[in-house]
Coordinates of C-alpha atoms in Angstrom, one line a residue:
Chain A
X1 CA 5.4 -15.3 -23.9
X2 CA 6.5 -11.8 -25.0
X3 CA 5.8 -10.6 -21.5
X4 CA 8.0 -13.4 -20.1
X5 CA 10.8 -12.4 -22.4
X6 CA 10.4 -8.8 -21.3
X7 CA 10.5 -9.9 -17.6
X8 CA 13.7 -11.9 -18.2
X9 CA 15.2 -8.9 -20.0
X10 CA 14.3 -6.7 -17.1
X11 CA 16.0 -9.2 -14.7
X12 CA 19.1 -9.0 -16.8
X13 CA 19.0 -5.2 -16.8
X14 CA 18.7 -5.4 -13.1
X15 CA 21.6 -7.7 -12.9
X16 CA 23.9 -5.0 -14.3
X17 CA 22.7 -2.6 -11.7
X18 CA 22.9 -5.0 -8.8
X19 CA 26.5 -6.0 -9.0
X20 CA 26.4 -9.0 -6.6
X21 CA 25.2 -10.3 -3.3
X22 CA 28.1 -9.7 -1.0
X23 CA 29.9 -7.1 -3.0
X24 CA 27.8 -3.9 -3.1
X25 CA 24.3 -3.3 -1.9
X26 CA 22.1 -0.6 -3.4
X27 CA 19.6 0.9 -1.0
X28 CA 17.1 3.7 -1.5
X29 CA 15.8 5.2 1.7
X30 CA 12.3 6.7 1.6
X31 CA 11.1 9.7 3.7
X32 CA 7.5 10.7 3.2
X33 CA 6.6 11.6 6.8
X34 CA 6.5 15.2 8.2
X35 CA 7.8 14.2 11.7
X36 CA 11.4 15.4 12.3
X37 CA 11.9 12.3 14.5
X38 CA 11.5 10.2 11.4
X39 CA 13.9 12.5 9.5
X40 CA 16.6 11.9 12.1
X41 CA 15.9 8.2 12.1
X42 CA 16.3 8.1 8.3
X43 CA 19.6 9.9 8.6
X44 CA 20.7 7.5 11.3
X45 CA 19.9 4.6 9.0
X46 CA 22.0 6.2 6.2
X47 CA 25.0 6.4 8.5
X48 CA 24.4 2.8 9.8
X49 CA 24.1 1.5 6.2
X50 CA 27.4 3.1 5.2
X51 CA 29.1 1.6 8.3
X52 CA 27.6 -1.9 7.8
X53 CA 28.0 -2.2 4.1
X54 CA 31.2 -0.2 3.5
X55 CA 32.3 2.2 0.8
X56 CA 31.1 0.5 -2.3
X57 CA 27.4 0.4 -1.4
X58 CA 25.2 3.0 -3.1
X59 CA 22.9 4.8 -0.8
X60 CA 20.1 7.2 -1.9
X61 CA 17.5 9.1 0.2
X62 CA 14.3 10.2 -1.5
X63 CA 12.0 12.8 0.2
X64 CA 8.4 13.3 -1.0
X65 CA 5.0 14.2 0.4
X66 CA 5.4 15.7 3.9
X67 CA 8.9 14.4 4.0
X68 CA 9.9 17.1 1.5
X69 CA 10.3 19.6 4.4
X70 CA 13.3 17.6 5.6
X71 CA 15.2 19.0 2.6
X72 CA 14.6 22.7 3.1
X73 CA 17.9 24.6 3.6
X74 CA 16.7 25.7 7.0
X75 CA 15.2 22.4 8.2
X76 CA 16.2 21.3 11.7
X77 CA 18.2 18.4 10.1
X78 CA 20.0 20.6 7.5
X79 CA 23.5 20.0 8.9
X80 CA 22.8 16.3 8.9
X81 CA 21.8 16.4 5.2
X82 CA 25.2 17.8 4.4
X83 CA 26.8 15.1 6.6
X84 CA 24.9 12.4 4.8
X85 CA 26.1 13.7 1.5
X86 CA 29.7 14.4 2.4
X87 CA 30.5 11.8 5.1
X88 CA 28.2 9.0 4.2
X89 CA 28.2 9.3 0.5
X90 CA 24.5 9.4 0.1
X91 CA 22.8 11.0 -2.9
X92 CA 19.7 13.0 -1.8
X93 CA 16.6 13.4 -4.0
X94 CA 13.8 15.9 -3.7
X95 CA 10.4 15.4 -5.4
X96 CA 9.4 18.4 -7.5
X97 CA 5.7 17.6 -7.3
X98 CA 5.8 17.7 -3.5
X99 CA 7.8 20.9 -3.7
X100 CA 5.1 22.4 -5.8
X101 CA 2.3 21.4 -3.5
X102 CA 4.2 23.0 -0.6
X103 CA 5.2 26.1 -2.6
X104 CA 8.9 25.4 -2.4
X105 CA 11.3 26.3 -5.1
X106 CA 14.8 25.0 -5.8
X107 CA 16.4 27.9 -3.9
X108 CA 14.5 26.9 -0.7
X109 CA 16.2 23.5 -0.7
X110 CA 19.5 22.2 0.8
X111 CA 22.6 22.3 -1.4
X112 CA 23.5 19.5 -3.8
X113 CA 20.0 18.0 -3.7
X114 CA 19.0 16.2 -6.9
X115 CA 15.6 17.2 -8.2
X116 CA 13.3 14.5 -9.7
X117 CA 9.8 14.9 -11.1
X118 CA 8.2 12.5 -8.7
X119 CA 9.9 10.9 -5.7
X120 CA 7.8 7.7 -6.0
X121 CA 8.8 7.4 -9.7
X122 CA 12.4 7.4 -8.7
X123 CA 11.8 4.8 -5.9
X124 CA 9.9 2.5 -8.3
X125 CA 12.6 2.8 -11.0
X126 CA 15.3 1.9 -8.4
X127 CA 13.3 -1.1 -7.2
X128 CA 12.9 -2.3 -10.8
X129 CA 16.7 -2.0 -11.1
X130 CA 17.2 -4.3 -8.2
X131 CA 17.7 -1.8 -5.3
X132 CA 16.1 -2.4 -1.9
X133 CA 13.7 0.2 -0.7
X134 CA 13.7 1.0 3.1
X135 CA 11.3 3.3 4.7
X136 CA 12.6 3.9 8.3
Chain B
X1 CA 27.8 -10.7 -17.7
X2 CA 29.4 -11.7 -14.5
X3 CA 26.9 -9.5 -12.7
X4 CA 24.1 -11.4 -14.6
X5 CA 25.4 -14.7 -13.4
X6 CA 25.6 -13.3 -9.9
X7 CA 22.0 -12.2 -10.1
X8 CA 20.9 -15.6 -11.4
X9 CA 22.8 -17.2 -8.6
X10 CA 21.1 -14.9 -6.1
X11 CA 17.8 -15.9 -7.5
X12 CA 18.6 -19.6 -7.1
X13 CA 19.7 -19.0 -3.5
X14 CA 16.5 -17.1 -2.9
X15 CA 14.6 -20.1 -4.4
X16 CA 15.9 -22.3 -1.6
X17 CA 14.7 -19.9 1.0
X18 CA 11.3 -19.3 -0.7
X19 CA 10.0 -22.8 -1.0
X20 CA 7.1 -22.2 -3.3
X21 CA 4.1 -20.0 -4.0
X22 CA 1.3 -21.6 -2.1
X23 CA 3.4 -23.7 0.3
X24 CA 5.2 -21.4 2.6
X25 CA 5.5 -17.7 2.7
X26 CA 8.4 -15.9 4.4
X27 CA 7.5 -12.5 5.8
X28 CA 9.6 -10.0 7.7
X29 CA 7.5 -7.4 9.6
X30 CA 9.2 -4.0 10.2
X31 CA 8.5 -1.8 13.2
X32 CA 10.5 1.5 13.3
X33 CA 7.8 3.8 14.8
X34 CA 7.6 4.9 18.4
X35 CA 3.8 4.9 18.5
X36 CA 2.3 2.0 20.6
X37 CA -0.7 2.0 18.2
X38 CA 1.7 0.9 15.5
X39 CA 3.2 -1.8 17.8
X40 CA -0.3 -3.3 18.4
X41 CA -1.0 -3.1 14.7
X42 CA 2.2 -4.9 13.8
X43 CA 1.3 -7.6 16.4
X44 CA -2.2 -7.9 14.9
X45 CA -0.5 -8.4 11.5
X46 CA 1.7 -11.2 12.9
X47 CA -1.4 -13.0 14.2
X48 CA -3.3 -12.5 10.9
X49 CA -0.4 -13.7 8.8
X50 CA -0.2 -16.9 10.9
X51 CA -3.9 -17.5 10.5
X52 CA -3.9 -16.7 6.7
X53 CA -0.8 -18.6 5.7
X54 CA -0.7 -21.4 8.2
X55 CA 1.9 -23.2 10.3
X56 CA 4.6 -23.5 7.6
X57 CA 5.1 -19.8 7.0
X58 CA 8.1 -18.1 8.5
X59 CA 7.3 -14.9 10.2
X60 CA 9.8 -12.5 11.7
X61 CA 9.4 -9.1 13.4
X62 CA 12.3 -6.6 13.4
X63 CA 12.3 -3.6 15.6
X64 CA 14.7 -0.7 15.1
X65 CA 14.8 3.1 15.5
X66 CA 12.0 4.4 17.8
X67 CA 10.4 1.0 17.3
X68 CA 13.0 -0.6 19.6
X69 CA 11.0 0.5 22.7
X70 CA 8.3 -2.0 21.7
X71 CA 10.7 -4.8 22.8
X72 CA 11.5 -3.5 26.3
X73 CA 10.5 -6.1 28.9
X74 CA 8.2 -3.5 30.5
X75 CA 6.7 -2.2 27.2
X76 CA 2.8 -1.9 27.1
X77 CA 2.8 -4.7 24.5
X78 CA 5.2 -7.0 26.4
X79 CA 2.6 -9.8 26.9
X80 CA 1.8 -9.7 23.2
X81 CA 5.5 -10.1 22.3
X82 CA 5.4 -13.4 24.2
X83 CA 2.2 -14.3 22.5
X84 CA 3.7 -13.6 19.1
X85 CA 6.6 -15.8 19.9
X86 CA 4.8 -18.7 21.6
X87 CA 1.4 -18.7 19.9
X88 CA 2.1 -17.3 16.5
X89 CA 5.6 -18.7 16.0
X90 CA 7.2 -15.4 15.2
X91 CA 10.9 -14.8 15.7
X92 CA 11.5 -11.3 17.1
X93 CA 14.7 -9.3 16.4
X94 CA 16.1 -6.2 18.2
X95 CA 18.5 -3.8 16.6
X96 CA 21.6 -3.3 18.8
X97 CA 22.5 0.0 17.2
X98 CA 19.0 1.3 18.2
X99 CA 19.4 -0.2 21.7
X100 CA 22.7 1.7 22.1
X101 CA 21.2 5.0 20.9
X102 CA 18.5 4.6 23.5
X103 CA 20.8 3.4 26.3
X104 CA 19.1 0.0 26.4
X105 CA 21.0 -3.2 27.3
X106 CA 20.0 -6.8 26.7
X107 CA 18.6 -7.2 30.2
X108 CA 16.2 -4.4 29.4
X109 CA 14.6 -6.4 26.6
X110 CA 11.8 -8.9 26.4
X111 CA 12.8 -12.6 26.8
X112 CA 13.8 -14.7 23.8
X113 CA 14.5 -11.7 21.5
X114 CA 17.3 -12.2 19.0
X115 CA 19.8 -9.5 18.9
X116 CA 21.2 -8.3 15.5
X117 CA 23.8 -5.6 14.8
X118 CA 21.5 -3.5 12.6
X119 CA 17.8 -4.1 12.1
X120 CA 17.9 -2.7 8.6
X121 CA 20.7 -5.0 7.7
X122 CA 18.6 -8.0 8.7
X123 CA 15.6 -6.7 6.7
X124 CA 17.7 -6.2 3.6
X125 CA 19.3 -9.6 3.9
X126 CA 15.9 -11.2 4.2
X127 CA 14.7 -9.3 1.1
X128 CA 17.7 -10.5 -0.8
X129 CA 16.8 -14.1 0.2
X130 CA 13.3 -13.6 -1.2
X131 CA 11.3 -12.7 1.9
X132 CA 8.6 -10.1 1.6
X133 CA 9.0 -7.0 3.9
X134 CA 5.8 -5.5 5.4
X135 CA 5.8 -2.3 7.4
X136 CA 2.3 -2.1 9.0
Chain C
X1 CA 15.9 -28.1 -6.9
X2 CA 12.1 -28.4 -6.8
X3 CA 12.1 -25.1 -4.8
X4 CA 14.2 -23.6 -7.6
X5 CA 11.7 -24.7 -10.2
X6 CA 8.9 -23.3 -8.2
X7 CA 10.7 -20.0 -8.0
X8 CA 11.3 -19.9 -11.7
X9 CA 7.6 -20.8 -12.2
X10 CA 6.6 -18.0 -9.9
X11 CA 8.9 -15.6 -12.0
X12 CA 7.1 -16.7 -15.2
X13 CA 3.7 -16.2 -13.6
X14 CA 4.9 -12.8 -12.5
X15 CA 6.0 -12.1 -16.1
X16 CA 2.5 -12.4 -17.3
X17 CA 1.3 -9.9 -14.7
X18 CA 4.2 -7.5 -15.2
X19 CA 4.0 -6.8 -18.9
X20 CA 7.3 -5.0 -19.4
X21 CA 9.6 -2.3 -18.1
X22 CA 8.5 0.8 -20.0
X23 CA 5.0 -0.4 -21.0
X24 CA 2.9 -0.8 -17.9
X25 CA 3.8 -0.6 -14.3
X26 CA 1.8 -2.3 -11.6
X27 CA 1.8 -0.5 -8.3
X28 CA 0.0 -1.3 -5.0
X29 CA -0.2 1.6 -2.6
X30 CA -0.5 0.7 1.1
X31 CA -2.3 2.8 3.7
X32 CA -2.1 1.4 7.3
X33 CA -1.9 4.7 9.2
X34 CA -4.8 6.5 11.0
X35 CA -3.6 10.0 10.1
X36 CA -5.8 11.8 7.5
X37 CA -2.6 13.6 6.3
X38 CA -1.3 10.2 5.2
X39 CA -4.6 9.4 3.5
X40 CA -4.4 12.6 1.5
X41 CA -0.8 11.9 0.7
X42 CA -1.6 8.4 -0.5
X43 CA -4.3 9.8 -2.7
X44 CA -1.9 12.4 -4.1
X45 CA 0.5 9.6 -4.9
X46 CA -2.3 7.7 -6.8
X47 CA -2.9 10.8 -8.9
X48 CA 0.8 11.3 -9.5
X49 CA 1.3 7.7 -10.5
X50 CA -1.5 7.9 -13.1
X51 CA 0.0 11.1 -14.5
X52 CA 3.6 9.8 -14.6
X53 CA 2.9 6.3 -15.9
X54 CA -0.1 6.9 -18.1
X55 CA -3.3 5.0 -18.8
X56 CA -2.0 1.4 -19.0
X57 CA -0.5 1.2 -15.5
X58 CA -2.5 -0.7 -12.9
X59 CA -2.8 1.1 -9.6
X60 CA -4.3 -0.3 -6.5
X61 CA -4.8 1.1 -3.0
X62 CA -5.1 -1.2 0.0
X63 CA -6.2 0.0 3.4
X64 CA -5.8 -2.0 6.6
X65 CA -5.2 -1.4 10.3
X66 CA -5.9 2.2 11.3
X67 CA -5.9 3.0 7.6
X68 CA -9.2 1.3 7.2
X69 CA -11.0 4.4 8.5
X70 CA -9.9 6.1 5.2
X71 CA -12.5 4.0 3.4
X72 CA -15.5 4.8 5.5
X73 CA -18.3 6.4 3.4
X74 CA -18.2 9.5 5.6
X75 CA -14.4 9.8 5.9
X76 CA -12.9 13.3 5.3
X77 CA -11.3 12.0 2.1
X78 CA -14.5 10.2 0.8
X79 CA -14.8 12.4 -2.3
X80 CA -11.2 11.8 -3.2
X81 CA -11.7 8.0 -3.0
X82 CA -14.4 8.4 -5.7
X83 CA -12.0 10.6 -7.7
X84 CA -9.2 7.9 -7.3
X85 CA -11.5 5.3 -8.7
X86 CA -13.3 7.3 -11.5
X87 CA -10.6 9.7 -12.6
X88 CA -7.3 7.9 -11.8
X89 CA -8.5 4.4 -12.5
X90 CA -7.4 3.0 -9.1
X91 CA -8.9 -0.1 -7.6
X92 CA -9.5 0.3 -3.9
X93 CA -9.3 -2.6 -1.4
X94 CA -10.6 -2.8 2.2
X95 CA -9.3 -5.3 4.7
X96 CA -12.2 -7.2 6.3
X97 CA -10.1 -8.2 9.4
X98 CA -9.5 -4.6 10.1
X99 CA -13.1 -3.7 9.5
X100 CA -14.1 -6.3 12.0
X101 CA -11.6 -5.0 14.6
X102 CA -13.1 -1.5 14.2
X103 CA -16.8 -2.8 14.1
X104 CA -17.3 -1.7 10.5
X105 CA -19.6 -3.5 8.1
X106 CA -19.7 -3.3 4.3
X107 CA -22.5 -0.7 4.4
X108 CA -20.2 1.7 6.4
X109 CA -17.7 1.8 3.5
X110 CA -17.2 3.9 0.4
X111 CA -18.9 2.7 -2.8
X112 CA -17.1 0.3 -5.2
X113 CA -14.6 -0.7 -2.7
X114 CA -13.4 -4.3 -3.1
X115 CA -13.4 -6.4 0.1
X116 CA -10.5 -8.8 0.8
X117 CA -10.0 -11.1 3.8
X118 CA -6.6 -9.5 4.8
X119 CA -5.1 -6.4 3.3
X120 CA -1.5 -7.7 4.0
X121 CA -2.4 -10.9 2.2
X122 CA -3.4 -9.0 -0.9
X123 CA -0.3 -6.8 -0.8
X124 CA 2.0 -9.9 -0.4
X125 CA 0.2 -11.6 -3.3
X126 CA 0.7 -8.6 -5.5
X127 CA 4.4 -8.4 -4.6
X128 CA 4.8 -12.1 -5.5
X129 CA 3.2 -11.3 -8.9
X130 CA 5.8 -8.6 -9.5
X131 CA 4.0 -5.5 -8.4
X132 CA 5.8 -2.7 -6.6
X133 CA 4.5 -1.9 -3.1
X134 CA 4.6 1.8 -2.1
X135 CA 3.6 3.0 1.4
X136 CA 3.5 6.8 1.2

C-alpha cells in the first residue's frame, strides 16, 4: 500500500516533468556503441527529433561505454556535436565512469559537455521522470 | 497541476491502446542497425513474440537509420519480411527520412511496407500509447 | 473503461514491484549482441548499477539472440558472469529459444543461470511490472 502511494507519487512527479502529450516531448538518446556509423546515426536522430517535434521539445544525448569516444574533442563527429548543441538545442552528457575506464579526462572532451557520474544512472533517472529513451 | 491532469489523461489514453495485462500485448520492434545478423534476429523475435503472446497481440517492426536497408525489396531477408507480414501478422514500417538519406524511393522497398515520416517518431508515439519498445 | 481499469490495476501491481523512487530501483539489462565487447560493457554496467544504487536495487541481465553465447560456461566472460552473480547480486537469465537455435543445452551454460522460454518475454514482463530496461 505504501509502495502504491510511492508509485502514484512518482507518477505525479513525472507529470510535472512531462508537460503534455502533444505539447513537448522529452527524449534522451543513448549512445553506448564504439562504431562511428552509430554516432552519426544518433546525431541524425537528434536533428530529426528537433525538426519533427519543434523548439519546445527537450533533447538529450548520453554517451557511455564505448560510446564515450564520440565525445572526445578530436572525434570524427566533433563538429556535429557542436551542431547538435548549438543548432539542435541538444544537451550532451558524458559518463565519467566510462571516461575513467578509457583514461579520458575532462580536457579530452568536446566543449560544453555535461559530466555525470554514470550515464546509465542519468538515463534511468530521465525514464523515471517520464522521458522516452531511444538508442539509435 | 494541469501537467498532472495531462499525464493522467495520457495514461487513460494508453489504457485504451493497452487492453490488459494477459490479454493482448503491444510491441514495437526497432531495427536501426545495418548488420543482416541483427535483421534476422529481429525477425526471429517477431516470430517468437507471435508464438508466445498469441493472435491478439499487436506487433510492429520499424526500420530506420542503417536498418532501412532491411526493407529493400532485394534485401537478403526479403522473403522473411513477407513471412513476418503474412504469417506472423506484423505491420512493417519504413522511415522516409532514412530512405531519403540512402537515396531509396518507395519502389525500392518491400511490398506492403507502411511509410512514416520518421521511424523514431513512430516508436516514440507507440511508447506514449503504452506499447513496449524492443530493440533486438 | 474496462481497459482503463485493467491499466490502473497493472499500475498498482507494478507499484508493489517498484517500491519507490529513491529506495530501490529495478533494472533489467538486455544483451542480444554477439560482440564480446558488448558483453563486457553490459557486465561493467551491472557493476556500476550496484555501486550507484546500492544493495537494495534488483538487477537482472537477460541474454538472447546472439547474446546467448555470453552465457556459455566457456565464454570469454565466464568469470565475470560469476562475479556479477556473487559480488554484484545480479540474477542472470538465458533464453531457451535462443539456446535451441544455437544448439546449446543447459549443460553448456554458466552455473546458476535461470532459464526462461523467451528472453524478450521476460524483458517485456519486467517492463510491465515497472522495471527499467537498459541495453548497453
